[in-house]
Short mmCIF file of C-alpha atoms in Angstrom, two decimals:
data_model
loop_
_atom_site.label_atom_id
_atom_site.label_comp_id
_atom_site.label_asym_id
_atom_site.label_seq_id
_atom_site.Cartn_x
_atom_site.Cartn_y
_atom_site.Cartn_z
CA MET A 4 55.38 -0.11 -13.88
CA ASP A 5 53.95 -0.88 -10.39
CA PRO A 6 51.58 -3.90 -10.74
CA VAL A 7 48.98 -2.30 -8.37
CA LYS A 8 49.07 0.80 -10.50
CA SER A 9 48.80 -1.02 -13.70
CA LYS A 10 45.71 -2.87 -12.55
CA VAL A 11 44.16 0.19 -11.17
CA ILE A 12 44.89 2.15 -14.59
CA SER A 13 43.33 -0.91 -16.26
CA GLU A 14 40.15 -1.07 -14.15
CA LEU A 15 39.59 2.80 -14.48
CA PHE A 16 40.12 3.33 -18.07
CA PHE A 17 39.86 -0.16 -19.87
CA ALA A 18 37.23 -1.99 -17.97
CA PRO A 19 34.71 -3.35 -20.17
CA SER A 20 31.84 -1.27 -18.79
CA VAL A 21 33.92 1.84 -19.80
CA VAL A 22 35.49 0.72 -23.23
CA LEU A 23 32.24 -1.13 -24.62
CA PRO A 24 29.99 1.93 -24.65
CA ILE A 25 32.70 4.21 -26.05
CA VAL A 26 33.68 1.81 -28.70
CA GLY A 27 29.94 1.02 -29.72
CA GLY A 28 29.32 4.78 -29.72
CA ILE A 29 32.27 5.42 -32.19
CA SER A 30 31.18 2.62 -34.35
CA ALA A 31 27.72 4.14 -34.66
CA GLU A 32 29.17 7.50 -35.44
CA LEU A 33 31.18 5.88 -38.10
CA LEU A 34 28.35 4.10 -39.38
CA SER A 35 26.24 7.20 -39.19
CA TRP A 36 28.95 9.16 -41.09
CA ALA A 37 28.93 6.32 -43.85
CA MET A 38 25.15 6.42 -44.29
CA ALA A 39 25.29 10.15 -45.00
CA GLY A 40 24.58 11.39 -41.32
CA ASN A 41 21.51 9.07 -40.04
CA ALA A 42 20.25 10.93 -37.10
CA THR A 43 19.32 7.95 -35.05
CA LEU A 44 22.69 6.43 -35.25
CA MET A 45 24.35 9.57 -34.55
CA LEU A 46 22.55 10.22 -31.43
CA ALA A 47 23.08 6.37 -30.31
CA GLY A 48 26.69 7.13 -30.92
CA ALA A 49 26.86 10.11 -29.04
CA ALA A 50 24.85 8.73 -26.00
CA GLY A 51 27.54 5.72 -26.03
CA ILE A 52 30.60 7.86 -26.17
CA LEU A 53 29.14 10.10 -23.35
CA GLY A 54 27.71 7.18 -21.26
CA GLY A 55 31.08 5.54 -21.26
CA LEU A 56 33.20 8.69 -20.47
CA GLY A 57 30.47 9.45 -17.69
CA TRP A 58 30.94 6.08 -16.15
CA MET A 59 34.72 6.28 -16.44
CA MET A 60 34.67 9.70 -14.40
CA THR A 61 32.28 8.21 -11.77
CA ARG A 62 34.57 5.24 -11.21
CA ILE A 63 37.53 7.74 -10.92
CA ILE A 64 35.73 9.87 -8.50
CA PHE A 65 33.75 7.16 -6.50
CA LYS A 66 35.46 4.00 -6.81
CA VAL A 67 39.18 4.80 -7.02
CA GLU A 68 40.05 3.79 -3.45
CA ALA A 69 37.97 0.40 -3.59
CA ILE A 70 39.47 -0.28 -7.06
CA THR A 71 43.03 0.59 -5.51
CA GLU A 72 42.37 -1.80 -2.33
CA GLU A 73 41.14 -4.70 -4.39
CA ALA A 74 44.11 -4.39 -6.84
CA MET A 75 46.57 -4.29 -3.57
CA ARG A 76 44.69 -7.40 -2.20
CA ILE A 77 45.21 -9.33 -5.28
CA GLU A 78 48.66 -8.37 -5.63
CA GLN A 79 49.64 -9.19 -2.03
CA GLU A 80 47.76 -12.75 -2.44
CA GLN A 81 50.00 -13.35 -5.26
CA VAL A 82 53.06 -12.25 -3.28
CA ILE A 83 52.08 -14.54 -0.40
CA LYS A 84 51.48 -17.35 -2.54
CA ALA A 85 54.99 -17.57 -3.81
CA GLU A 86 56.41 -16.48 -0.36
CA ASN A 87 54.63 -19.65 1.18
CA ALA A 88 56.37 -22.04 -1.34
CA LYS A 89 59.66 -20.62 -0.18
CA LEU A 90 58.84 -20.63 3.56
CA ASP A 91 57.60 -24.43 2.98
CA GLN A 92 61.05 -25.33 1.51
CA LEU A 93 62.80 -23.34 4.28
CA MET A 94 60.91 -25.10 6.94
CA GLN A 95 62.05 -28.47 5.56
CA GLN A 96 65.56 -27.23 6.05
CA LEU A 97 65.27 -26.06 9.17
CA ILE A 98 63.76 -29.44 10.36
CA SER A 99 66.90 -31.00 9.65
CA ASP A 100 68.97 -28.85 11.94
CA LYS A 101 67.27 -30.57 15.15
CA ASP A 102 66.94 -27.10 16.74
CA GLU A 103 63.27 -26.48 17.35
CA ARG A 104 63.88 -22.79 18.01
CA THR A 105 64.27 -22.13 14.46
CA GLN A 106 61.10 -23.93 13.62
CA ASP A 107 59.16 -22.16 16.19
CA TYR A 108 60.46 -18.84 14.93
CA LEU A 109 59.53 -19.51 11.45
CA ILE A 110 55.96 -20.58 12.55
CA LEU A 111 55.61 -17.45 14.55
CA LEU A 112 56.63 -15.28 11.76
CA ARG A 113 54.25 -16.81 9.45
CA SER A 114 51.48 -16.35 12.09
CA LEU A 115 52.39 -12.70 12.60
CA ARG A 116 52.40 -11.97 8.92
CA ASP A 117 48.99 -13.70 8.30
CA ASP A 118 47.60 -11.87 11.24
CA PHE A 119 48.83 -8.55 10.14
CA GLN A 120 47.54 -9.15 6.36
CA VAL A 121 44.06 -9.75 7.76
CA GLN A 122 44.00 -6.59 9.64
CA THR A 123 45.57 -4.44 7.16
CA SER A 124 43.31 -5.70 4.14
CA GLN A 125 40.35 -4.25 5.88
CA PRO A 126 38.43 -1.69 3.74
CA GLY A 127 39.57 1.85 4.46
CA VAL A 128 42.83 0.59 6.31
CA GLN A 129 44.63 -0.93 3.31
CA MET A 130 45.61 2.23 1.43
CA ARG A 131 46.35 4.18 4.50
CA SER A 132 48.59 1.35 5.79
CA ALA A 133 50.70 0.77 2.71
CA LYS A 134 53.60 2.11 4.25
CA VAL A 135 53.61 0.47 7.37
CA ARG A 136 52.78 -3.02 5.42
CA GLU A 137 56.07 -2.37 3.49
CA GLN A 138 57.94 -1.97 6.44
CA VAL A 139 56.50 -5.00 8.07
CA GLY A 140 56.99 -7.00 4.97
CA ALA A 141 60.75 -5.91 4.95
CA ILE A 142 61.31 -7.07 8.33
CA PHE A 143 59.51 -10.38 7.99
CA ASN A 144 61.72 -10.86 4.96
CA ALA A 145 64.85 -10.11 6.92
CA ALA A 146 63.89 -12.34 9.73
CA VAL A 147 63.23 -15.08 7.34
CA GLU A 148 66.88 -14.52 5.77
CA GLN A 149 68.12 -14.60 8.89
CA LEU A 150 66.89 -18.12 9.74
CA GLY A 151 68.34 -19.16 6.01
CA ASN A 152 71.52 -17.89 7.34
CA SER A 153 71.22 -20.03 10.48
CA TYR A 154 70.85 -23.04 8.65
CA LYS A 155 73.83 -22.27 6.44
CA LEU A 156 75.66 -21.80 9.40
CA TRP A 157 74.70 -25.22 10.77
CA GLU A 158 75.27 -26.96 7.63
CA LEU A 159 78.59 -25.37 7.70
CA SER A 160 79.43 -26.66 11.03
CA GLU A 161 78.51 -30.32 10.12
CA ASN A 162 81.55 -30.31 7.87
CA LEU A 163 83.88 -29.06 10.69
CA GLY A 164 85.32 -30.10 13.71
CA GLY A 165 86.86 -29.14 17.06
CA GLU A 166 87.49 -25.42 17.54
CA ALA A 167 86.52 -24.55 13.87
CA ARG A 168 83.12 -26.23 14.61
CA GLN A 169 82.50 -24.65 17.93
CA LYS A 170 83.48 -21.17 16.42
CA VAL A 171 80.89 -21.40 13.74
CA LEU A 172 78.08 -22.60 16.15
CA ALA A 173 78.77 -19.88 18.41
CA ASN A 174 78.33 -17.43 15.43
CA ARG A 175 75.18 -19.35 14.69
CA GLU A 176 73.87 -18.83 18.07
CA GLN A 177 74.52 -14.98 17.71
CA VAL A 178 72.31 -15.14 14.69
CA LEU A 179 69.74 -16.87 16.49
CA GLN A 180 69.64 -14.36 19.29
CA GLU A 181 69.36 -11.54 16.80
CA VAL A 182 66.40 -13.50 15.19
CA SER A 183 64.76 -13.73 18.53
CA ALA A 184 65.12 -10.05 19.00
CA THR A 185 63.53 -9.26 15.69
CA VAL A 186 60.86 -11.69 16.09
CA ASP A 187 60.04 -10.24 19.46
CA ARG A 188 59.96 -6.70 18.25
CA LEU A 189 57.92 -7.55 15.11
CA GLN A 190 55.40 -9.47 17.57
CA VAL A 191 55.00 -6.17 19.57
CA ALA A 192 54.61 -4.03 16.39
CA VAL A 193 51.96 -6.10 14.90
CA THR A 194 50.05 -6.35 18.19
CA GLN A 195 50.03 -2.37 18.48
CA ILE A 196 49.18 -1.98 14.89
CA LYS A 197 46.11 -4.58 15.41
CA GLU A 198 45.02 -2.75 18.62
CA MET A 199 45.10 0.70 16.90
CA ILE A 200 43.02 -0.38 13.85
CA GLN A 201 40.44 -2.38 16.20
CA GLN A 202 40.09 0.67 18.42
CA ASP A 203 39.76 3.19 15.51
CA LYS A 204 39.96 2.18 11.98
CA LYS A 205 40.83 5.88 10.85
CA VAL A 206 44.02 6.14 13.20
CA ASP A 207 46.98 7.28 11.79
CA LEU A 208 49.61 4.30 11.38
CA ALA A 209 52.60 6.76 10.85
CA SER A 210 53.28 6.64 14.66
CA MET A 211 54.39 3.12 14.13
CA ARG A 212 57.02 3.91 11.37
CA GLU A 213 59.85 4.74 13.77
CA GLU A 214 59.59 1.47 15.86
CA LEU A 215 59.59 -0.61 12.60
CA GLU A 216 62.54 1.09 11.40
CA ALA A 217 64.38 0.38 14.70
CA THR A 218 63.46 -3.25 14.11
CA MET A 219 64.56 -2.96 10.76
CA ARG A 220 68.09 -1.83 11.96
CA ILE A 221 68.47 -4.77 14.19
CA ALA A 222 67.74 -7.08 11.27
CA ARG A 223 70.26 -5.16 8.91
CA ARG A 224 72.89 -5.37 11.62
CA THR A 225 72.48 -9.35 11.70
CA GLU A 226 72.81 -9.25 7.94
CA GLU A 227 76.11 -7.38 8.31
CA LYS A 228 77.51 -10.04 11.01
CA MET A 229 76.59 -12.62 8.55
CA ARG A 230 78.55 -11.17 5.64
CA GLU A 231 81.48 -10.87 8.04
CA ILE A 232 81.38 -14.41 9.30
CA GLU A 233 80.95 -15.60 5.57
CA ASN A 234 84.03 -13.51 4.55
CA SER A 235 85.98 -14.94 7.58
CA THR A 236 85.19 -18.59 6.68
CA SER A 237 86.27 -17.77 3.06
CA ILE A 238 89.52 -16.38 4.23
CA ASN A 239 90.02 -19.44 6.66
CA ASP A 240 89.12 -21.92 3.80
CA SER A 241 91.76 -20.48 1.43
CA SER A 242 94.42 -20.41 4.32
CA ILE A 243 93.85 -23.99 4.84
CA ARG A 244 94.06 -25.01 1.18
CA GLU A 245 97.36 -23.27 0.98
#
């Protein structure tokens, strides 16, 4: 089950403020039955059960959005924490390629992600922006993957010489151009979303989805190019060994 859904269900139906009165009420009813129908315990048990069920319904009707947004916030914080560890590792790799562009791209991507996260985590915005946040997250991950690919190509070029090395570096340059395009489009999208939210928190963010999908297509094309490059490299390596 989706972690957010699981958290929401747990908060709505299994929160202590819901479970304890019901459990207490059931216990009182059982004790009343054991005592041959003690009226006080029976009334206390009924009050506990009805009170717990009533509070559950109140939470479902009036608090489900707040509970869902809080669950989404916690889940996102956990994702970002794990993500940051991987990004720190990637930054160390990019430092070694001595190309400041790759480091700048990663710094900008992280800044865009953090800014976007702050804007879309506002009360009343988080749930409605879920689809857009999913798209932005996919683009962010694709751009990070592109940067990882640029490092792989640089690393490969260090073990080659002559024409082969130049060809790999040319391929790397293509990847970096695609990274630049992805970052630029993502920056524009995040800026537009930020402005839309600031101007009117009730704005429909669905209008951004098509533009984000176009950005995602750019990232996917880069992934396809990288696979072609890797396949080509594998074939050439096999030919050399033969």
